[in-house]
Coordinates of C-alpha atoms in Angstrom, one line a residue:
M1 CA 237.1 25.2 48.5
V2 CA 238.6 25.9 45.3
S3 CA 242.1 24.4 45.4
P4 CA 244.9 27.0 45.2
K5 CA 245.8 25.8 41.7
K6 CA 242.3 26.8 40.6
Q7 CA 241.7 30.1 41.9
L8 CA 239.0 32.3 40.9
L9 CA 239.9 35.8 39.4
V10 CA 237.6 38.7 39.9
M11 CA 238.3 41.4 37.2
E12 CA 237.4 44.8 38.7
D13 CA 236.3 47.6 36.8
Q14 CA 237.4 50.6 38.8
D15 CA 235.9 50.3 42.2
S16 CA 233.2 47.6 41.5
G17 CA 235.7 44.7 42.0
T18 CA 236.8 45.1 45.4
P19 CA 233.5 44.3 47.4
V20 CA 232.8 41.5 44.6
A21 CA 236.1 39.9 45.5
G22 CA 235.4 40.4 49.2
A23 CA 232.2 38.7 48.8
F24 CA 233.5 35.8 47.2
L25 CA 236.3 35.3 50.0
K26 CA 233.8 35.5 52.8
K27 CA 232.0 32.6 51.0
G28 CA 235.2 30.4 51.0
F29 CA 236.1 31.0 47.5
H30 CA 240.0 31.4 46.8
A31 CA 239.4 34.6 44.9
H32 CA 241.9 37.1 43.6
P33 CA 241.2 40.6 42.6
V34 CA 242.7 42.0 39.2
L35 CA 242.2 45.0 37.2
P36 CA 241.3 44.8 33.5
A37 CA 244.0 47.1 32.1
P38 CA 247.3 48.3 33.3
G39 CA 247.2 51.8 35.1
I40 CA 243.7 51.5 36.6
E41 CA 243.6 51.7 40.4
A42 CA 240.9 50.5 42.6
A43 CA 239.3 53.4 44.1
N44 CA 238.6 52.1 47.7
T45 CA 242.2 50.9 48.3
K46 CA 245.6 52.7 48.6
R47 CA 247.6 50.0 46.5
T48 CA 247.5 49.1 43.0
H49 CA 246.3 45.6 42.4
S50 CA 247.7 43.1 39.8
W51 CA 246.3 43.3 36.4
L52 CA 245.3 40.4 34.0
T53 CA 247.7 40.8 31.0
D54 CA 246.7 37.6 29.2
L55 CA 244.5 34.5 29.5
N56 CA 245.0 31.2 27.7
G57 CA 243.3 27.9 27.7
C58 CA 239.6 27.3 28.5
F59 CA 237.7 25.8 31.4
P60 CA 238.5 24.2 33.9
S61 CA 242.1 25.4 33.7
Y62 CA 242.7 28.9 32.4
D63 CA 246.3 29.9 32.2
A64 CA 246.3 33.7 33.6
V65 CA 249.5 36.0 33.2
L66 CA 249.0 38.5 36.0
T67 CA 251.4 41.5 36.3
S68 CA 252.0 43.9 39.1
P69 CA 254.7 46.5 40.3
G70 CA 256.5 43.6 41.6
G71 CA 256.7 41.5 38.5
T72 CA 254.8 38.8 36.2
E73 CA 253.5 35.5 37.6
N74 CA 251.5 32.7 35.9
R75 CA 248.4 31.1 37.7
R76 CA 246.2 28.3 36.8
V77 CA 242.6 29.5 37.4
L78 CA 239.1 28.0 37.3
G79 CA 237.7 31.0 35.7
V80 CA 237.1 34.8 35.7
V81 CA 234.2 37.0 37.0
A82 CA 234.2 40.2 35.3
A83 CA 232.7 42.8 37.8
Q84 CA 231.6 45.9 35.6
A85 CA 230.8 49.5 36.6
P86 CA 229.1 51.1 33.7
A87 CA 228.6 54.8 33.4
L88 CA 225.0 56.3 32.7
R89 CA 224.8 58.3 29.4
A90 CA 222.1 60.1 27.9
E91 CA 221.8 60.0 24.2
F92 CA 221.5 63.4 23.2
E93 CA 223.5 63.4 20.1
A94 CA 221.5 60.4 18.7
L95 CA 218.3 62.3 18.8
G96 CA 219.8 65.6 17.3
L97 CA 219.6 67.5 20.7
E98 CA 222.0 69.2 22.8
P99 CA 222.1 69.4 26.6
G100 CA 221.0 72.6 28.2
E101 CA 219.2 74.3 30.9
R102 CA 215.8 72.6 29.8
I103 CA 217.2 69.6 27.9
V104 CA 218.6 67.4 30.5
S105 CA 219.0 63.7 31.7
L106 CA 216.6 61.8 33.6
S107 CA 219.0 61.8 36.5
D108 CA 219.6 65.6 36.4
F109 CA 215.9 66.3 36.2
S110 CA 215.1 64.1 39.1
N111 CA 217.8 66.0 41.0
T112 CA 216.3 69.5 40.1
L113 CA 212.5 68.5 40.6
A114 CA 212.4 69.5 44.2
G115 CA 213.3 73.1 43.0
L116 CA 210.4 73.4 40.4
E117 CA 207.9 76.2 41.0
P118 CA 204.2 75.1 40.6
A119 CA 202.3 76.1 37.9
Q120 CA 200.4 79.4 38.2
K121 CA 196.8 79.0 38.8
G122 CA 194.7 80.5 36.0
V123 CA 197.4 80.4 33.7
S124 CA 196.9 78.2 30.6
P125 CA 198.6 76.3 29.1
S126 CA 200.8 75.0 32.2
P127 CA 204.4 73.8 31.9
L128 CA 204.8 70.7 29.4
V129 CA 207.6 68.1 30.6
V130 CA 208.2 65.5 27.7
F131 CA 210.1 62.3 28.9
L132 CA 211.9 60.5 26.0
L133 CA 212.4 56.7 26.9
G134 CA 214.1 54.3 24.5
L135 CA 214.2 56.2 21.4
A136 CA 217.7 56.1 20.9
R137 CA 218.7 52.8 22.3
E138 CA 216.8 50.4 24.3
S139 CA 215.7 51.6 27.7
R140 CA 215.5 50.1 31.1
P141 CA 212.9 49.3 33.6
L142 CA 214.5 51.4 36.2
S143 CA 214.2 54.6 33.6
T144 CA 210.3 54.1 33.3
S145 CA 210.1 53.8 37.1
Q146 CA 212.2 57.0 37.6
A147 CA 210.1 58.9 34.8
L148 CA 206.9 57.7 36.6
N149 CA 208.2 58.9 40.1
A150 CA 208.8 62.4 38.3
A151 CA 205.4 62.4 36.5
S152 CA 203.7 61.7 39.8
V153 CA 205.2 64.8 41.4
L154 CA 204.6 66.9 38.4
L155 CA 200.8 65.9 38.0
D156 CA 200.0 65.7 41.8
E157 CA 201.8 68.5 43.4
L158 CA 202.9 70.9 40.7
G159 CA 200.1 70.9 38.2
Y160 CA 202.3 70.2 35.0
R161 CA 201.3 68.5 31.7
V162 CA 203.3 65.3 31.2
A163 CA 204.0 63.4 28.0
V164 CA 205.9 60.2 27.6
L165 CA 207.4 59.5 24.1
Y166 CA 208.9 55.8 24.0
G167 CA 210.2 53.3 21.6
N168 CA 209.7 50.2 23.7
L169 CA 208.2 51.0 27.2
K170 CA 210.2 49.0 29.6
V171 CA 207.5 47.8 32.4
S172 CA 209.1 44.6 34.0
G173 CA 209.3 46.0 37.4
S174 CA 206.9 45.7 40.7
G175 CA 203.8 47.7 39.9
I176 CA 205.2 49.7 36.9
E177 CA 202.3 48.5 34.6
A178 CA 199.7 49.6 37.2
R179 CA 201.5 53.1 37.5
V180 CA 201.5 53.8 33.9
R181 CA 197.8 53.1 33.8
E182 CA 197.5 55.6 36.9
A183 CA 199.6 58.3 35.2
R184 CA 197.2 58.1 31.9
M185 CA 194.2 58.5 34.1
K186 CA 195.7 61.7 35.7
G187 CA 196.1 63.1 32.3
A188 CA 199.6 62.1 31.2
L189 CA 200.1 61.5 27.4
F190 CA 202.0 58.2 26.6
L191 CA 203.1 57.9 22.8
G192 CA 204.8 54.8 21.3
F193 CA 206.9 54.6 18.1
T194 CA 207.4 51.6 16.3
G195 CA 207.9 53.1 13.0
N196 CA 208.9 56.8 12.3
R197 CA 210.4 58.3 15.3
P198 CA 209.7 61.8 16.2
V199 CA 211.5 64.7 14.7
F200 CA 213.4 67.2 17.1
T201 CA 214.5 70.5 16.1
L202 CA 216.1 73.2 18.4
D203 CA 215.4 77.1 17.8
Q204 CA 218.0 79.9 18.6
Q205 CA 216.9 80.0 22.1
G206 CA 217.6 76.3 22.7
R207 CA 214.0 75.0 23.0
V208 CA 212.8 71.9 21.3
T209 CA 210.0 71.5 19.0
I210 CA 208.8 67.8 18.5
E211 CA 206.9 66.8 15.3
C212 CA 205.4 63.3 15.3
I213 CA 202.5 61.1 14.2
D214 CA 200.5 59.6 16.9
E215 CA 200.3 56.0 15.6
A216 CA 197.3 55.2 17.6
G217 CA 195.1 58.1 16.2
R218 CA 197.1 58.7 13.1
M219 CA 197.3 62.2 13.8
P220 CA 200.1 64.7 13.4
L221 CA 201.2 66.4 16.6
I222 CA 203.7 69.1 17.5
L223 CA 204.9 69.3 20.8
R224 CA 206.9 72.3 22.5
P225 CA 207.9 71.3 25.9
D226 CA 209.3 73.4 28.6
W227 CA 211.5 70.5 29.7
T228 CA 212.8 67.9 27.6
V229 CA 214.0 64.8 29.6
L230 CA 216.1 61.9 28.3
D231 CA 216.6 58.4 29.8
E232 CA 219.9 57.1 30.3
T233 CA 221.4 53.9 29.0
L234 CA 224.4 52.0 30.3
S235 CA 227.7 52.8 28.7
A236 CA 230.9 50.9 28.6
G237 CA 233.8 52.2 30.5
P238 CA 237.2 52.7 28.8
S239 CA 238.4 49.3 29.8
A240 CA 235.5 47.4 28.2
L241 CA 236.9 46.5 24.8
Y242 CA 240.2 45.4 26.4
R243 CA 238.1 43.1 28.7
A244 CA 236.1 41.4 26.0
G245 CA 239.1 40.8 23.9
L246 CA 241.3 39.3 26.6
L247 CA 238.4 37.2 27.8
R248 CA 237.5 36.2 24.1
A249 CA 233.9 36.9 25.5
E250 CA 231.2 38.4 23.0
P251 CA 229.9 41.7 24.3
G252 CA 226.5 43.3 23.7
P253 CA 225.9 46.1 21.5
D254 CA 226.5 48.4 24.3
G255 CA 230.0 47.0 24.7
L256 CA 229.2 45.3 28.1
L257 CA 229.5 41.7 28.9
P258 CA 227.6 39.4 28.4
S259 CA 226.0 39.6 25.1
D260 CA 222.2 40.0 25.0
N261 CA 221.5 36.3 24.1
I262 CA 218.2 35.0 25.3
Y263 CA 219.4 31.4 25.6
R264 CA 221.8 32.2 28.3
H265 CA 221.2 33.3 31.8
G266 CA 222.0 36.9 32.7
M267 CA 225.7 36.5 33.6
E268 CA 226.9 33.7 31.4
T269 CA 229.1 34.5 28.3
N270 CA 230.0 32.4 25.4
R271 CA 232.8 30.8 27.4
R272 CA 232.3 28.4 30.4
G273 CA 233.8 29.7 33.4
I274 CA 233.9 33.4 32.3
L275 CA 230.9 35.2 34.0
A276 CA 230.1 38.8 33.9
I277 CA 228.3 41.0 36.6
L278 CA 226.8 44.2 35.9
P279 CA 225.6 46.1 38.9
D280 CA 222.6 48.0 38.2
A281 CA 219.6 49.1 40.4
D282 CA 216.6 46.9 40.2
P283 CA 213.2 48.3 39.5
L284 CA 211.8 45.8 42.0
G285 CA 213.7 47.6 44.9
R286 CA 216.1 44.7 45.7
D287 CA 219.8 44.9 45.8
S288 CA 220.4 43.6 42.3
L289 CA 224.3 43.0 43.0
E290 CA 223.6 40.9 46.0
D291 CA 221.3 38.8 43.9
D292 CA 223.9 38.6 41.1
L293 CA 226.6 37.6 43.5
A294 CA 224.5 34.8 45.0
A295 CA 223.7 33.6 41.3
A296 CA 227.5 33.7 40.4
M297 CA 228.6 31.8 43.5
L298 CA 226.0 29.0 42.5
E299 CA 227.4 28.9 39.0
I300 CA 231.1 28.7 40.1
R301 CA 230.0 25.9 42.6
A302 CA 228.4 24.1 39.7
L303 CA 231.4 24.5 37.4
E304 CA 233.8 23.2 40.4
S305 CA 231.7 20.0 40.3
L306 CA 231.9 19.6 36.7
Q307 CA 235.6 19.2 36.6
G308 CA 236.7 15.6 35.8
C309 CA 232.9 14.6 35.2
S310 CA 232.1 12.8 32.0
V311 CA 230.1 15.2 29.5
D312 CA 227.2 13.8 27.8
K313 CA 228.0 15.2 24.4
A314 CA 231.1 16.9 23.1
A315 CA 233.1 17.4 19.8
V316 CA 236.2 15.0 19.4
I317 CA 239.1 15.3 17.0
D318 CA 240.3 12.2 15.4
S319 CA 244.1 12.9 15.6
S320 CA 244.8 10.6 12.6
L321 CA 242.8 12.9 10.3
C322 CA 243.8 16.1 11.8
A323 CA 246.2 18.4 9.9
R324 CA 246.8 21.0 12.7
C325 CA 245.2 23.6 10.4
L326 CA 243.7 25.4 13.5
T327 CA 240.4 25.9 11.6
C328 CA 238.8 24.6 14.9
F329 CA 240.6 26.9 17.1
R330 CA 239.7 29.9 15.1
S331 CA 236.1 28.9 14.5
C332 CA 235.1 27.6 17.9
P333 CA 232.8 30.5 19.6
H334 CA 233.4 29.0 23.1
G335 CA 237.3 28.6 23.0
A336 CA 237.3 25.0 23.7
V337 CA 240.1 24.0 21.5
S338 CA 243.2 23.4 23.3
I339 CA 246.7 23.2 21.2
G340 CA 249.5 21.3 22.7
E341 CA 251.2 18.0 21.2
R342 CA 248.0 17.4 19.9
V343 CA 245.0 19.8 18.8
E344 CA 242.0 18.8 21.3
I345 CA 238.6 19.8 22.4
V346 CA 238.4 20.0 26.1
P347 CA 234.9 18.3 26.8
E348 CA 233.9 20.4 30.0
A349 CA 234.4 23.6 27.8
C350 CA 232.6 22.5 24.7
F351 CA 229.1 23.5 24.3
A352 CA 228.5 20.5 21.6
C353 CA 227.2 23.4 19.0
G354 CA 229.1 21.4 16.1
I355 CA 230.4 24.6 14.6
C356 CA 233.9 23.2 14.5
E357 CA 232.6 19.9 13.0
A358 CA 231.1 21.9 10.2
A359 CA 234.2 24.0 9.6
C360 CA 236.8 21.1 9.6
P361 CA 238.2 20.8 6.0
G362 CA 239.5 17.3 6.7
L363 CA 236.5 16.0 8.3
A364 CA 238.3 15.0 11.4
I365 CA 235.7 16.3 14.1
A366 CA 232.6 14.8 15.0
L367 CA 230.0 15.2 17.9
S368 CA 229.9 12.1 20.2
S369 CA 228.1 10.8 23.2
S370 CA 229.8 9.4 26.4
H371 CA 226.6 7.4 27.1
K372 CA 224.7 4.8 25.1
A373 CA 221.5 6.3 26.5
T374 CA 222.1 9.5 25.0
A375 CA 223.7 8.4 21.7
L376 CA 223.3 10.8 18.9
P377 CA 220.2 10.1 16.8
A378 CA 220.7 8.9 13.2
A379 CA 219.8 11.5 10.6
P380 CA 216.5 10.3 8.9
E381 CA 216.8 9.1 5.4
I382 CA 216.1 11.3 2.5
R383 CA 214.2 10.0 -0.4
P384 CA 214.0 11.3 -3.8
K385 CA 211.8 14.6 -4.2
D386 CA 211.7 15.0 -0.2
L387 CA 211.8 18.5 1.1
V388 CA 214.6 18.5 3.4
A389 CA 214.7 21.1 6.3
F390 CA 217.8 21.5 8.8
G391 CA 216.5 23.2 11.9
C392 CA 218.3 24.3 15.1
R393 CA 216.7 22.7 18.0
R394 CA 216.4 25.5 20.1
S395 CA 214.3 27.6 17.6
A396 CA 213.2 25.7 14.4
E397 CA 212.4 22.2 16.0
R398 CA 210.4 24.0 18.8
A399 CA 208.5 25.9 16.1
R400 CA 208.0 22.7 14.3
A401 CA 206.5 21.1 17.3
L402 CA 204.1 24.2 18.0
C403 CA 203.0 24.2 14.2
R404 CA 202.0 20.6 14.6
H405 CA 200.3 21.1 17.8
L406 CA 198.3 24.0 16.3
G407 CA 197.1 21.6 13.9
R408 CA 198.9 23.3 10.9
E409 CA 199.2 21.4 7.8
L410 CA 202.7 20.7 6.8
P411 CA 203.7 19.3 3.0
K412 CA 204.0 15.6 2.6
G413 CA 207.6 14.5 2.1
L414 CA 208.9 16.9 4.8
V415 CA 211.9 15.5 6.2
F416 CA 213.2 17.4 9.2
I417 CA 216.7 17.1 10.5
Q418 CA 217.3 18.4 13.9
V419 CA 220.8 19.9 14.6
D420 CA 222.1 21.3 17.8
C421 CA 222.9 24.5 16.1
A422 CA 222.7 25.8 12.4
G423 CA 226.3 26.4 12.6
S424 CA 226.8 22.7 12.4
I425 CA 225.2 22.4 9.1
S426 CA 228.1 21.9 6.7
C427 CA 228.3 22.4 2.9
K428 CA 228.7 18.7 2.7
M429 CA 225.4 18.0 4.4
L430 CA 223.6 20.4 2.3
M431 CA 225.3 18.8 -1.0
D432 CA 224.5 15.3 0.2
A433 CA 221.0 16.5 0.5
F434 CA 220.8 17.4 -3.2
L435 CA 222.8 14.1 -4.3
S436 CA 219.9 12.3 -2.6
D437 CA 217.7 14.0 -5.2
A438 CA 215.7 16.2 -2.4
A439 CA 213.5 18.5 -4.3
G440 CA 214.8 21.4 -2.1
V441 CA 216.6 22.2 1.0
L442 CA 215.6 24.6 3.9
V443 CA 218.0 25.8 6.4
L444 CA 216.3 27.3 9.5
A445 CA 218.4 29.1 12.1
C446 CA 217.9 31.4 15.2
H447 CA 217.1 35.3 14.6
P448 CA 220.2 37.5 14.5
G449 CA 221.6 37.9 18.1
N450 CA 219.8 35.2 19.3
C451 CA 222.1 32.0 18.5
H452 CA 223.2 30.3 21.6
A453 CA 226.6 29.9 20.0
E454 CA 226.7 33.6 19.2
R455 CA 227.4 33.4 15.4
G456 CA 226.1 29.8 14.3
N457 CA 223.2 31.5 12.4
T458 CA 225.5 33.8 10.3
D459 CA 227.9 30.9 9.9
A460 CA 224.7 28.7 8.5
R461 CA 223.9 31.6 6.1
A462 CA 227.4 32.0 4.7
R463 CA 227.4 28.3 4.1
V464 CA 224.0 28.4 2.4
E465 CA 225.2 31.2 0.0
E466 CA 228.4 29.3 -0.5
V467 CA 226.4 26.0 -1.7
Q468 CA 224.0 28.2 -3.8
G469 CA 227.2 29.3 -5.8
M470 CA 228.3 25.6 -6.0
L471 CA 224.8 24.8 -7.4
E472 CA 224.8 27.5 -10.1
E473 CA 228.3 26.1 -11.1
I474 CA 227.1 22.7 -11.7
G475 CA 223.8 23.7 -13.7
L476 CA 221.3 23.3 -10.7
D477 CA 218.7 25.8 -9.7
S478 CA 220.4 27.6 -6.6
K479 CA 216.6 28.6 -5.5
R480 CA 216.2 25.2 -4.4
L481 CA 218.2 26.2 -1.4
R482 CA 216.8 28.5 1.1
F483 CA 217.8 30.3 4.5
H484 CA 215.4 31.5 6.8
T485 CA 215.4 32.6 10.6
L486 CA 212.7 31.6 13.4
A487 CA 212.1 32.0 17.0
A488 CA 210.9 28.9 18.9
N489 CA 207.3 30.3 19.5
T490 CA 206.7 31.0 15.7
G491 CA 204.9 27.8 15.0
V492 CA 202.7 29.8 12.5
E493 CA 205.4 31.2 10.7
F494 CA 207.2 27.8 10.4
G495 CA 204.2 26.4 8.7
R496 CA 204.1 29.5 6.2
V497 CA 207.8 29.2 5.4
V498 CA 207.7 25.6 4.5
R499 CA 204.5 25.9 2.6
E500 CA 205.7 28.9 0.7
F501 CA 208.9 27.2 -0.1
T502 CA 207.1 24.1 -1.5
G503 CA 204.9 26.2 -3.5
A504 CA 207.8 28.1 -5.1
L505 CA 209.4 24.7 -5.9
V506 CA 206.4 23.3 -7.6
S507 CA 205.9 26.6 -9.4
R508 CA 209.4 26.6 -10.8
K509 CA 209.1 23.1 -11.8
D510 CA 205.9 23.7 -13.7
D511 CA 207.8 26.7 -15.5
D512 CA 210.6 24.4 -16.5
T513 CA 208.4 21.7 -17.8
P514 CA 208.5 21.7 -21.8
S515 CA 205.0 22.6 -23.1

């Protein structure tokens, strides 16, 4: 059980937090429910909970300030579980539509489906229902499943026509792909759009006309549906912005926690000990909240065991070089910097991304290992005329390994320097490569939105642009330095980028050679 000095806060979002906090308490956790903003009352209780008004420090000892009608108190807590209860919203405005009697959300259409009259026999054409999935924002597998349920009734029982227009059809649920094929065989029209999206216009009677290009057949289509049904996306509540800022956690594009980061598990945020649960019905038919709670409890137990343990790799500040400029505090995406008599990095909260090391103007920070067996590898030697590529180990290094596995030829003299995050590549590292007379330098980072440290790729791009300006000032060709993003599975792309850059360097060298 967590010590009373290391409680777990469960931040409620309206009425979702009470069962979440109760579930943790039943499993022996010392959980305390709090609200994300003053004045929000839990719907399932007659009393007003305390609310979290400030959170300082980092894992494993967050300092929380709780306010209640009885006053204010400080608590030392292990972490925070944010239990969110988002609303569903159909993006009418984004598609240029207005809700009406025949322009409805998927939930509303599902509720009125039982009251629809069957198509009249001998009357052609039969009524047309058009479902719009993922055309305004990313859809959900549950929306696909709900649309297919409705389509089955429309096709089998009512004799209606059905069309599904989608941007990215989400089928990651039990049997959804098979049901899509079945609906197609029954006559449902499925049209995907990767480029130009459909154009929607409304007449004076409020009926919709849809003009689009069938990307498969390259034929223009005009649809005049009797019903236009929009899917619904998760929408952040009024306390979402407050919650993300208070926890210093990066939200996703929808304003909900956590961010859409492919390198993390579903509930992990950019700060260790800060978890986010997003209750949502599961297309597999399971109780997703129950699964999420079980996963969150396992994560908390793992975090409890991490307290006081030595960490294999973490950033360390040399106090003799530290000027207390707090650049590390501002640049750390994980909130791992502690400010006291000394500025220190808490090892348990550090993700070893190296962003603070690259940002430190006094060169006072370095990544270090606590075990000789996991000592940091020395950077390979750079020789004159080498092509140097700095690459993130989660994306560029894996793409390079895949490129070699596929037998793709890489230029001779390529020196690949693996880093834990592209954000750890400092201006000094780039300039040192040119001081070693490197022919060119590539910086290879993760795609936007895919950086494990949230902004390491954007930091790397900014430093590349800064050094390009420095190269121009001293009379060197700034095009000898280039930035590119890669995914882990883009081995062919890795080879293409390196070869193209090498070819460009050779071409520019030939152009500069006196005739």
